[in-house]
Amino acid sequence: MAEVAIVGASGYTGGELLRFLIKHPNIEIVAAASRKHDGVPIHKIHPHLQNTGLKFKNIDPEDIDADLVFTATPHGASMKIVPKILERGIRVIDLSGDYRFDNVEVYEKWYGIKHEHPLDAVYGLPELYRDEIKKADLVANPGCFPTGAILACLPLVHKNLTKMIVIDSKTGVSGAGINPSHMTHFPECSDNIIPYQITTHRHTPEIEQELKKISDVQVSFTPHLIPIIRGILTTVHAFLEENIDVEKIEKIYKEYYSNEPFVIVIDETPEPSAVRGSNYCHIGGFGIDKNNRLVVISVIDNLVKGASGQAIQNMNLMLGFDETEGLDNLGLHP
Amino acid sequence: MAEVAIVGASGYTGGELLRFLIKHPNIEIVAAASRKHDGVPIHKIHPHLQNTGLKFKNIDPEDIDADLVFTATPHGASMKIVPKILERGIRVIDLSGDYRFDNVEVYEKWYGIKHEHPLDAVYGLPELYRDEIKKADLVANPGCFPTGAILACLPLVHKNLTKMIVIDSKTGVSGAGINPSHMTHFPECSDNIIPYQITTHRHTPEIEQELKKISDVQVSFTPHLIPIIRGILTTVHAFLEENIDVEKIEKIYKEYYSNEPFVIVIDETPEPSAVRGSNYCHIGGFGIDKNNRLVVISVIDNLVKGASGQAIQNMNLMLGFDETEGLDNLGLHP
Amino acid sequence: MAEVAIVGASGYTGGELLRFLIKHPNIEIVAAASRKHDGVPIHKIHPHLQNTGLKFKNIDPEDIDADLVFTATPHGASMKIVPKILERGIRVIDLSGDYRFDNVEVYEKWYGIKHEHPLDAVYGLPELYRDEIKKADLVANPGCFPTGAILACLPLVHKNLTKMIVIDSKTGVSGAGINPSHMTHFPECSDNIIPYQITTHRHTPEIEQELKKISDVQVSFTPHLIPIIRGILTTVHAFLEENIDVEKIEKIYKEYYSNEPFVIVIDETPEPSAVRGSNYCHIGGFGIDKNNRLVVISVIDNLVKGASGQAIQNMNLMLGFDETEGLDNLGLHP
Amino acid sequence: MAEVAIVGASGYTGGELLRFLIKHPNIEIVAAASRKHDGVPIHKIHPHLQNTGLKFKNIDPEDIDADLVFTATPHGASMKIVPKILERGIRVIDLSGDYRFDNVEVYEKWYGIKHEHPLDAVYGLPELYRDEIKKADLVANPGCFPTGAILACLPLVHKNLTKMIVIDSKTGVSGAGINPSHMTHFPECSDNIIPYQITTHRHTPEIEQELKKISDVQVSFTPHLIPIIRGILTTVHAFLEENIDVEKIEKIYKEYYSNEPFVIVIDETPEPSAVRGSNYCHIGGFGIDKNNRLVVISVIDNLVKGASGQAIQNMNLMLGFDETEGLDNLGLHP
């Protein structure tokens, strides 16, 4: 049994980490840290997690004793906590944006804050960095939009098939976290669609960083808030450099992901409901129009493959467990 | 490994049976029968069930060879199938209304059809009939509304605390099944509330049958369609026969359900999202007003504890497995 | 042209008052007061109200000059403002709970605050107090739940047909106002049902006050939050004192409301979507079960007939306009 | 008073035509034709249209006597009806796709059927063809996606600022019409996003036809079904031919639409809820990224400006009424 702790356990990503870890056969949760809810049983915030005996604790990160810590803290907060935990020889999976960038200047420009403690980290996308993750002390868990977007584009850029990609993403409201706001107020966002940060979203440079490492591609990104709870549907509009059959494209995708446990290339058009609550990513919906524009669709659950599930997948890799341990539940459809 | 088959595998309750059985450690699915979709891979209808290798088969019930069969068929259809399967020595869990009634005349009156093959069956509510279920050849899986309503009322009628109950139920749209209709058309039922069969719903006599066996109580029932996918919230308005503290009521409930694996009496007000996708029933929200009206709230997932999950629970009992085997996933919140 | 002002114009009821008043042929809006948004064009908060030229003003109620003022302010705030406006000879329609109660002690008990300035007011339900409203200086606009509940029960209590009513109400989320909270956060309330204040809601004594004036009836009330934006559906479970045909009940309702411009007794089961955005109340869905329980359903738009539309209706009566002036839009379905 | 008839009055666009025409001061509805619902009062299908006295009639188009007829019939059906009505000297506004194309071959290719009765028609987008519409006998009312897309692109192509546009559209479910289907079944499309006809949607050539008349531009189009009832949000990703400030782009848009009664260029990001139920189109959300990609967002109500409202606007032009007559209601937000 490995001992793990969660810092920031009262948010939605914290709740999802708990949901998976409670049932994980090799894990003991030694702390569910939350400053705001010290002493509160976790089911008061996470009503689906009954009878666990767990309570939130306002624990100083320096007092955590564990084999691995998840920091499910906001960007800006993680950089203050992560170094202290690492110093004590504890491995960390950070779910914020603080350690995702190779170049700290890119981080500082897009996040608008000074980085206080830059550190080397492995970008926690197992489909790209499986071997590095296994050995890492610090894994930077990818953003939700980048996970859906990168997975949808990887085979294309790997094969150098496009130089120009427009990514139009649609996300569920849980991506905004547990704190209420005007935009997430039901009467405002229900029965509505809200484009936001249409050319300035912070996940743009994260997507670029990973795709441009593979080939020279121009990436444009725009996100929209959709009245669903969970799920990101990513519509990739990629202009192809050469004439190529759509069947060939599908074959390339299927081969590329043939050994991946959580990425499934399907013959149909993906829908978020098929992966709801699960760690799967479905990719499909391939079409090419007369402008040689290829459309590819990917779907993930933003809280699972887009956050906490992927973090558990990374933990499994780091701790030497089967990569799918504790993550094998099927999507909840309908 | 026990071999099980599902007749009516392409509907929502069929899909949920598959979701649980695919992951059940002691079960092999030998047939997913569907007349309409013969030869179609199950993921074409159930997009969350990828890579199972299972296909729907148009199989004659008389040709099924299994240890146990689930008949997830409409009322009226089950009565034509169930007897033939039983005759061949195969145990059956029927999810329709056909075998839920002690008195076939009640069935015929409320369902408006002649019963062609009445048979003795055990009413499949483990909280009432656990021992009988274990030995049964035919289990009649309860209706979704009755499950939520009976569980919410049981401790009360057991203690003879009320003679008059008004049950106002709110159900998700998946309760109407997978076949589209005007009422389940998104523009009609979204952002809307639809009361239906307000004094004539067929689940009324089912609730009455079970509660009246325990004590003499008058039951009134009205259901409403609510724009949620899954979940039944049952509001019980029970007029108490004597003055009694609400704390005492809560204690009675907690004691009554103290050994139940899937019924949790909570201190808060239950919400369907906390049991989404799980086999749990939460009961709580106790309040008494100056009219000596007690309000109790229960929530279930209509497709799980209200249908397929409860059927798996019954299967576990019948086949001698741990009652919670394959059913231990937590609710999906948010 | 009459001059009117709105205090509290940046909330949802303020927005609805503006929506109707902007198009009202006899009205000039002289002030849209909001402390928080001083100087902000109204379309920044109410994005549907473009090109009006109106801006919110942080105006002292004592400086308002108008023929009539709507106070769309929270309870507790209205009592500080309304007396000052009345003193200056300006008529007031107050949308809070502060002036709805005949007995100030009932108010203080249920609202939990001391009333600083009790005043005589007319309860602004035109179907009960049309003549008094015409002459009133201060109209207390009814609560949203009481409007739907009282209208659904009036013919019954008027005819003394019941002594015992259970009111189970379902409301849209806009009833909680424009300020976000955990309960109104989309991931929490979407795909969910939230019973609240199940035996302690402040609208209970308001419903009782008006019904008990007509006949001696026991009223029990429980509200639920439903994931719809607008609308209240009220399910009345009334135990009848005598045997009476449901057709006779319908006839009584149709006669009672035959001259009302905004209450329509329909032959079908009412649904909130049919009155969305309009000032209509639909009543129907009549059924009687073997327990002599009558079910009656009413629907209103909580922001219109349940708040701002009714306030405009009252204004029309007070200022001598046609009662339906500016309110004749049909519901928005689907 | 002009006399108008609606063929296909029982669908959603028929219902919206009725909603506007009932309140139109210059119009008398002489027939609400429906084959399926002959003799049924309209409120049985359109529950918001109570007390109108109107009934559906199964009327032969050749027997209609009116000044103008709306054919709210499916494509393929309109071509059989429209010529017969025109022959009798009655003007027609057709809401199907049958008469929208300059080139009948394009129609036949994309709609997959032979056109039986091609006729000259004016494309009913007042912002492009106001003068021609006034004189037309047959107006082809634009498709819902094309209305939102063309209005969002017009100033750009007019100024020749781009040669390459990707249009990613998100539509509410009412766009699929009143007939239920698997895709519009609440449990399937609620809490979900469904891309469809991702490179093959029939509105593609319609958008192209109108934009390419103005300048040579490459148009790519992909639609998505979103769980909202009404509304289309169009995200235009346009690659600019030259460096240009976003402020200049906004100025170009504001000037272009300065005299349009229903197109409002706003400083904020448009949201469908702001135009819900109204004939307005909001355009805004301008942004340019480092790839010289301009993003522009437009929103319309698909049933109003995207269908029936625009048809009324065309009728007003054809019959010499004020263009906004009967259409001046504000959006319903929240």
Coordinates of C-alpha atoms in Angstrom, one line a residue, chain B residues 65 79 89 125 127 224 241 253 276 308 323:
Chain B
D65 CA -28.3 -21.4 -22.2
M79 CA -45.0 -12.7 -19.6
G89 CA -34.5 -24.6 -15.4
L125 CA -36.4 -5.5 -2.9
E127 CA -34.2 -4.6 2.0
H224 CA -43.4 14.4 -12.4
E241 CA -50.3 9.7 14.3
Y253 CA -34.4 5.4 10.2
R276 CA -25.7 9.3 -9.9
S308 CA -30.5 -2.6 -13.3
E323 CA -24.3 -8.6 -2.3

